[in-house]
């Protein structure tokens, strides 16, 4: 008995509630600044105007936007800001249409509005969201400067009504159009980014939802200096800002590099002058131990300084391939110079053994191995995203053969023809490694 009564009561309640559903708009309303916009609010069926009260308020501040009470609208109770700007369609109210027209839209009008309807039987409310149409990209006016190795932030934030799924953001270098970072389909893409910026450029992930697409560039290098553009687009809308990254001052690493370069130059000049002076004071034809030492220092010191300078340069700029190659060149150069010297017979002990070891073919072999291992590492990274592993395997094989041939070559052969064959094979392998590293991408695309 009780259960049945409950059921009847329940269905009565549902019926009453069913009769009074207030409708608004399904999504946010968007309108340009200065225009008029209709905020919808209506009920399907209004049984009676008696005791009807309609109240439009800002949901955030609760400010009264407009009021309909006792059969008429009440402009006197409106917030001053909305007087003369917000209107009911008075002839529509009897049909249950309580929509509000808001004129001369301002940026402050953006927000959520509640439409509350009270009648004798029931009440209900609906929330309407209003946004003004805009697509503004803000950056910073001033250029950004940093010391080498520091992290920098380049500002770019979007102020818009557009939802983030539709937004595409690209950070590029305006000089050369290098892609630095890309945001598309609500994701960050770093694969298509230029090698120079891979793993060094990122968004502030937590800030993206706020439309903040500022770029963080980690461990800035000299080559990063330039003008960066943040271009934001959504459909036909598009806007951009540019930021200049200028570099100030050298880091201590750079000062050290500079120091070694100057030391190399100074050492070369001083040693050369003393050598000339000593030789002038020397009896013609004879070579003293002093002259010999000076000559050796002239060969070694500047080259070792340059070797250190390039090594430090590699640390700061991380351009590994150039660094390794230059280092190898500078560390091998003294041996080559001395080997070519007519004083080989004057050398003593260990040094003589070393110089003899580094004869020209060995030097070529070592330099080739160093250069091609740097190239191999570079190619391996370049091909990391290829679908097929064939180029990588081929690169590995040709590199392996190059190392093998260099080992054979450094052993030295009396047989001239064998020597020639080895060198030809080496050239072929070098060609094929170059092909696999750089050439096949263009072939693969056609
Ligand atoms: C309410 O009235 C306004 C103004 O005439 C109109 O634009 C709107 O479509 C009406 N809404 C409904 C649900 O009839
Ligand atoms: C965007 O985020 C960065 C990093 O948190 C911050 O420095 C910058 O001020 C933010 N920009 C805006 C407009 O909020
Ligand atoms: C960047 O915006 C300016 C206007 O602010 C426009 O003239 C220029 O064409 C835009 N550049 C690009 C590459 O879209």
PDB file of N, CA and C in Angstrom, residues 3-55:
ATOM      1  N   UNK A   3       4.017   1.402  -0.747  1.00  0.00           N
ATOM      2  CA  UNK A   3       4.820   1.415  -1.977  1.00  0.00           C
ATOM      3  C   UNK A   3       4.046   2.032  -3.127  1.00  0.00           C
ATOM      4  N   UNK A   4       2.790   1.714  -3.228  1.00  0.00           N
ATOM      5  CA  UNK A   4       1.988   2.240  -4.326  1.00  0.00           C
ATOM      6  C   UNK A   4       1.824   3.749  -4.211  1.00  0.00           C
ATOM      7  N   UNK A   5       1.615   4.197  -2.966  1.00  0.00           N
ATOM      8  CA  UNK A   5       1.461   5.640  -2.705  1.00  0.00           C
ATOM      9  C   UNK A   5       2.737   6.381  -3.120  1.00  0.00           C
ATOM     10  N   UNK A   6       3.856   5.763  -2.750  1.00  0.00           N
ATOM     11  CA  UNK A   6       5.157   6.349  -3.116  1.00  0.00           C
ATOM     12  C   UNK A   6       5.291   6.487  -4.624  1.00  0.00           C
ATOM     13  N   UNK A   7       4.855   5.447  -5.321  1.00  0.00           N
ATOM     14  CA  UNK A   7       4.955   5.457  -6.782  1.00  0.00           C
ATOM     15  C   UNK A   7       4.124   6.587  -7.367  1.00  0.00           C
ATOM     16  N   UNK A   8       2.921   6.752  -6.874  1.00  0.00           N
ATOM     17  CA  UNK A   8       2.029   7.803  -7.367  1.00  0.00           C
ATOM     18  C   UNK A   8       2.646   9.173  -7.116  1.00  0.00           C
ATOM     19  N   UNK A   9       3.194   9.361  -5.909  1.00  0.00           N
ATOM     20  CA  UNK A   9       3.832  10.633  -5.541  1.00  0.00           C
ATOM     21  C   UNK A   9       5.003  10.952  -6.476  1.00  0.00           C
ATOM     22  N   UNK A  10       5.823   9.918  -6.657  1.00  0.00           N
ATOM     23  CA  UNK A  10       6.985  10.077  -7.526  1.00  0.00           C
ATOM     24  C   UNK A  10       6.582  10.529  -8.926  1.00  0.00           C
ATOM     25  N   UNK A  11       5.625   9.840  -9.526  1.00  0.00           N
ATOM     26  CA  UNK A  11       5.253  10.178 -10.897  1.00  0.00           C
ATOM     27  C   UNK A  11       4.629  11.569 -10.966  1.00  0.00           C
ATOM     28  N   UNK A  12       3.976  11.988  -9.916  1.00  0.00           N
ATOM     29  CA  UNK A  12       3.417  13.337  -9.845  1.00  0.00           C
ATOM     30  C   UNK A  12       4.529  14.384  -9.907  1.00  0.00           C
ATOM     31  N   UNK A  13       5.573  14.121  -9.081  1.00  0.00           N
ATOM     32  CA  UNK A  13       6.724  15.032  -9.029  1.00  0.00           C
ATOM     33  C   UNK A  13       7.386  15.154 -10.397  1.00  0.00           C
ATOM     34  N   UNK A  14       7.590  13.983 -11.045  1.00  0.00           N
ATOM     35  CA  UNK A  14       8.238  13.975 -12.356  1.00  0.00           C
ATOM     36  C   UNK A  14       7.398  14.767 -13.345  1.00  0.00           C
ATOM     37  N   UNK A  15       6.095  14.600 -13.286  1.00  0.00           N
ATOM     38  CA  UNK A  15       5.216  15.326 -14.201  1.00  0.00           C
ATOM     39  C   UNK A  15       5.350  16.831 -14.038  1.00  0.00           C
ATOM     40  N   UNK A  16       5.384  17.261 -12.789  1.00  0.00           N
ATOM     41  CA  UNK A  16       5.503  18.694 -12.514  1.00  0.00           C
ATOM     42  C   UNK A  16       6.842  19.218 -13.044  1.00  0.00           C
ATOM     43  N   UNK A  17       7.882  18.470 -12.693  1.00  0.00           N
ATOM     44  CA  UNK A  17       9.213  18.903 -13.119  1.00  0.00           C
ATOM     45  C   UNK A  17       9.307  18.884 -14.646  1.00  0.00           C
ATOM     46  N   UNK A  18       8.680  17.873 -15.262  1.00  0.00           N
ATOM     47  CA  UNK A  18       8.704  17.760 -16.713  1.00  0.00           C
ATOM     48  C   UNK A  18       8.111  18.989 -17.394  1.00  0.00           C
ATOM     49  N   UNK A  19       7.118  19.555 -16.809  1.00  0.00           N
ATOM     50  CA  UNK A  19       6.428  20.673 -17.419  1.00  0.00           C
ATOM     51  C   UNK A  19       7.232  21.953 -17.406  1.00  0.00           C
ATOM     52  N   UNK A  20       8.368  21.979 -16.746  1.00  0.00           N
ATOM     53  CA  UNK A  20       9.079  23.235 -16.591  1.00  0.00           C
ATOM     54  C   UNK A  20      10.579  23.051 -16.797  1.00  0.00           C
ATOM     55  N   UNK A  21      10.928  22.863 -18.017  1.00  0.00           N
ATOM     56  CA  UNK A  21      12.356  22.749 -18.331  1.00  0.00           C
ATOM     57  C   UNK A  21      12.775  24.031 -19.045  1.00  0.00           C
ATOM     58  N   UNK A  22      13.801  24.679 -18.518  1.00  0.00           N
ATOM     59  CA  UNK A  22      14.273  25.926 -19.123  1.00  0.00           C
ATOM     60  C   UNK A  22      15.402  25.601 -20.097  1.00  0.00           C
ATOM     61  N   UNK A  23      15.270  26.087 -21.305  1.00  0.00           N
ATOM     62  CA  UNK A  23      16.291  25.811 -22.317  1.00  0.00           C
ATOM     63  C   UNK A  23      17.179  27.036 -22.534  1.00  0.00           C
ATOM     64  N   UNK A  24      18.439  26.756 -22.889  1.00  0.00           N
ATOM     65  CA  UNK A  24      19.356  27.847 -23.249  1.00  0.00           C
ATOM     66  C   UNK A  24      19.998  27.520 -24.575  1.00  0.00           C
ATOM     67  N   UNK A  25      21.300  27.708 -24.679  1.00  0.00           N
ATOM     68  CA  UNK A  25      21.991  27.329 -25.913  1.00  0.00           C
ATOM     69  C   UNK A  25      22.892  26.138 -25.612  1.00  0.00           C
ATOM     70  N   UNK A  26      23.106  25.307 -26.624  1.00  0.00           N
ATOM     71  CA  UNK A  26      23.871  24.081 -26.387  1.00  0.00           C
ATOM     72  C   UNK A  26      25.355  24.385 -26.163  1.00  0.00           C
ATOM     73  N   UNK A  27      25.913  25.288 -26.942  1.00  0.00           N
ATOM     74  CA  UNK A  27      27.335  25.615 -26.769  1.00  0.00           C
ATOM     75  C   UNK A  27      27.505  27.067 -26.386  1.00  0.00           C
ATOM     76  N   UNK A  28      28.745  27.505 -26.213  1.00  0.00           N
ATOM     77  CA  UNK A  28      28.974  28.924 -25.894  1.00  0.00           C
ATOM     78  C   UNK A  28      28.586  29.814 -27.080  1.00  0.00           C
ATOM     79  N   UNK A  29      28.099  31.000 -26.790  1.00  0.00           N
ATOM     80  CA  UNK A  29      27.770  31.960 -27.848  1.00  0.00           C
ATOM     81  C   UNK A  29      29.000  32.799 -28.126  1.00  0.00           C
ATOM     82  N   UNK A  30      29.257  33.047 -29.400  1.00  0.00           N
ATOM     83  CA  UNK A  30      30.407  33.868 -29.770  1.00  0.00           C
ATOM     84  C   UNK A  30      29.928  35.019 -30.628  1.00  0.00           C
ATOM     85  N   UNK A  31      30.329  36.237 -30.281  1.00  0.00           N
ATOM     86  CA  UNK A  31      29.919  37.399 -31.070  1.00  0.00           C
ATOM     87  C   UNK A  31      31.036  38.421 -31.068  1.00  0.00           C
ATOM     88  N   UNK A  32      31.159  39.199 -32.143  1.00  0.00           N
ATOM     89  CA  UNK A  32      32.210  40.218 -32.189  1.00  0.00           C
ATOM     90  C   UNK A  32      31.933  41.358 -31.202  1.00  0.00           C
ATOM     91  N   UNK A  33      33.004  42.003 -30.763  1.00  0.00           N
ATOM     92  CA  UNK A  33      32.866  43.165 -29.879  1.00  0.00           C
ATOM     93  C   UNK A  33      32.018  44.225 -30.566  1.00  0.00           C
ATOM     94  N   UNK A  34      31.160  44.904 -29.789  1.00  0.00           N
ATOM     95  CA  UNK A  34      30.352  45.989 -30.343  1.00  0.00           C
ATOM     96  C   UNK A  34      29.041  45.540 -30.966  1.00  0.00           C
ATOM     97  N   UNK A  35      28.891  44.219 -31.153  1.00  0.00           N
ATOM     98  CA  UNK A  35      27.661  43.736 -31.801  1.00  0.00           C
ATOM     99  C   UNK A  35      26.573  43.476 -30.759  1.00  0.00           C
ATOM    100  N   UNK A  36      25.391  43.075 -31.262  1.00  0.00           N
ATOM    101  CA  UNK A  36      24.309  42.671 -30.360  1.00  0.00           C
ATOM    102  C   UNK A  36      24.205  41.160 -30.378  1.00  0.00           C
ATOM    103  N   UNK A  37      23.912  40.587 -29.225  1.00  0.00           N
ATOM    104  CA  UNK A  37      23.811  39.144 -29.154  1.00  0.00           C
ATOM    105  C   UNK A  37      22.551  38.778 -28.368  1.00  0.00           C
ATOM    106  N   UNK A  38      21.873  37.706 -28.787  1.00  0.00           N
ATOM    107  CA  UNK A  38      20.683  37.242 -28.066  1.00  0.00           C
ATOM    108  C   UNK A  38      21.065  36.055 -27.206  1.00  0.00           C
ATOM    109  N   UNK A  39      20.878  36.202 -25.877  1.00  0.00           N
ATOM    110  CA  UNK A  39      21.132  35.092 -24.965  1.00  0.00           C
ATOM    111  C   UNK A  39      19.824  34.319 -24.832  1.00  0.00           C
ATOM    112  N   UNK A  40      19.772  33.084 -25.342  1.00  0.00           N
ATOM    113  CA  UNK A  40      18.494  32.382 -25.349  1.00  0.00           C
ATOM    114  C   UNK A  40      18.113  31.802 -23.983  1.00  0.00           C
ATOM    115  N   UNK A  41      16.820  31.847 -23.692  1.00  0.00           N
ATOM    116  CA  UNK A  41      16.277  31.253 -22.470  1.00  0.00           C
ATOM    117  C   UNK A  41      14.779  31.120 -22.706  1.00  0.00           C
ATOM    118  N   UNK A  42      14.262  29.901 -22.729  1.00  0.00           N
ATOM    119  CA  UNK A  42      12.828  29.738 -22.976  1.00  0.00           C
ATOM    120  C   UNK A  42      12.329  28.434 -22.374  1.00  0.00           C
ATOM    121  N   UNK A  43      10.994  28.403 -22.155  1.00  0.00           N
ATOM    122  CA  UNK A  43      10.367  27.162 -21.707  1.00  0.00           C
ATOM    123  C   UNK A  43       9.433  26.705 -22.814  1.00  0.00           C
ATOM    124  N   UNK A  44       9.171  25.403 -22.849  1.00  0.00           N
ATOM    125  CA  UNK A  44       8.332  24.869 -23.921  1.00  0.00           C
ATOM    126  C   UNK A  44       6.908  25.404 -23.838  1.00  0.00           C
ATOM    127  N   UNK A  45       6.377  25.483 -22.638  1.00  0.00           N
ATOM    128  CA  UNK A  45       4.969  25.871 -22.497  1.00  0.00           C
ATOM    129  C   UNK A  45       4.821  26.671 -21.210  1.00  0.00           C
ATOM    130  N   UNK A  46       4.277  27.862 -21.355  1.00  0.00           N
ATOM    131  CA  UNK A  46       4.047  28.679 -20.162  1.00  0.00           C
ATOM    132  C   UNK A  46       2.536  28.688 -19.915  1.00  0.00           C
ATOM    133  N   UNK A  47       2.107  28.111 -18.768  1.00  0.00           N
ATOM    134  CA  UNK A  47       0.664  27.988 -18.529  1.00  0.00           C
ATOM    135  C   UNK A  47       0.057  29.334 -18.130  1.00  0.00           C
ATOM    136  N   UNK A  48       0.805  30.100 -17.350  1.00  0.00           N
ATOM    137  CA  UNK A  48       0.207  31.367 -16.895  1.00  0.00           C
ATOM    138  C   UNK A  48       1.298  32.394 -16.633  1.00  0.00           C
ATOM    139  N   UNK A  49       0.978  33.649 -16.913  1.00  0.00           N
ATOM    140  CA  UNK A  49       1.919  34.743 -16.624  1.00  0.00           C
ATOM    141  C   UNK A  49       1.865  35.130 -15.152  1.00  0.00           C
ATOM    142  N   UNK A  50       0.874  34.570 -14.439  1.00  0.00           N
ATOM    143  CA  UNK A  50       0.650  34.975 -13.054  1.00  0.00           C
ATOM    144  C   UNK A  50       1.840  34.596 -12.181  1.00  0.00           C
ATOM    145  N   UNK A  51       2.355  35.567 -11.426  1.00  0.00           N
ATOM    146  CA  UNK A  51       3.455  35.297 -10.504  1.00  0.00           C
ATOM    147  C   UNK A  51       4.767  34.983 -11.209  1.00  0.00           C
ATOM    148  N   UNK A  52       4.855  35.283 -12.514  1.00  0.00           N
ATOM    149  CA  UNK A  52       6.080  34.965 -13.264  1.00  0.00           C
ATOM    150  C   UNK A  52       7.206  35.940 -12.913  1.00  0.00           C
ATOM    151  N   UNK A  53       8.379  35.362 -12.661  1.00  0.00           N
ATOM    152  CA  UNK A  53       9.549  36.211 -12.422  1.00  0.00           C
ATOM    153  C   UNK A  53      10.723  35.629 -13.219  1.00  0.00           C
ATOM    154  N   UNK A  54      11.395  36.487 -14.006  1.00  0.00           N
ATOM    155  CA  UNK A  54      12.574  36.039 -14.762  1.00  0.00           C
ATOM    156  C   UNK A  54      13.757  36.901 -14.343  1.00  0.00           C
ATOM    157  N   UNK A  55      14.838  36.231 -14.052  1.00  0.00           N
ATOM    158  CA  UNK A  55      15.996  36.940 -13.503  1.00  0.00           C
ATOM    159  C   UNK A  55      17.225  36.528 -14.302  1.00  0.00           C
TER     160      UNK A  55
END
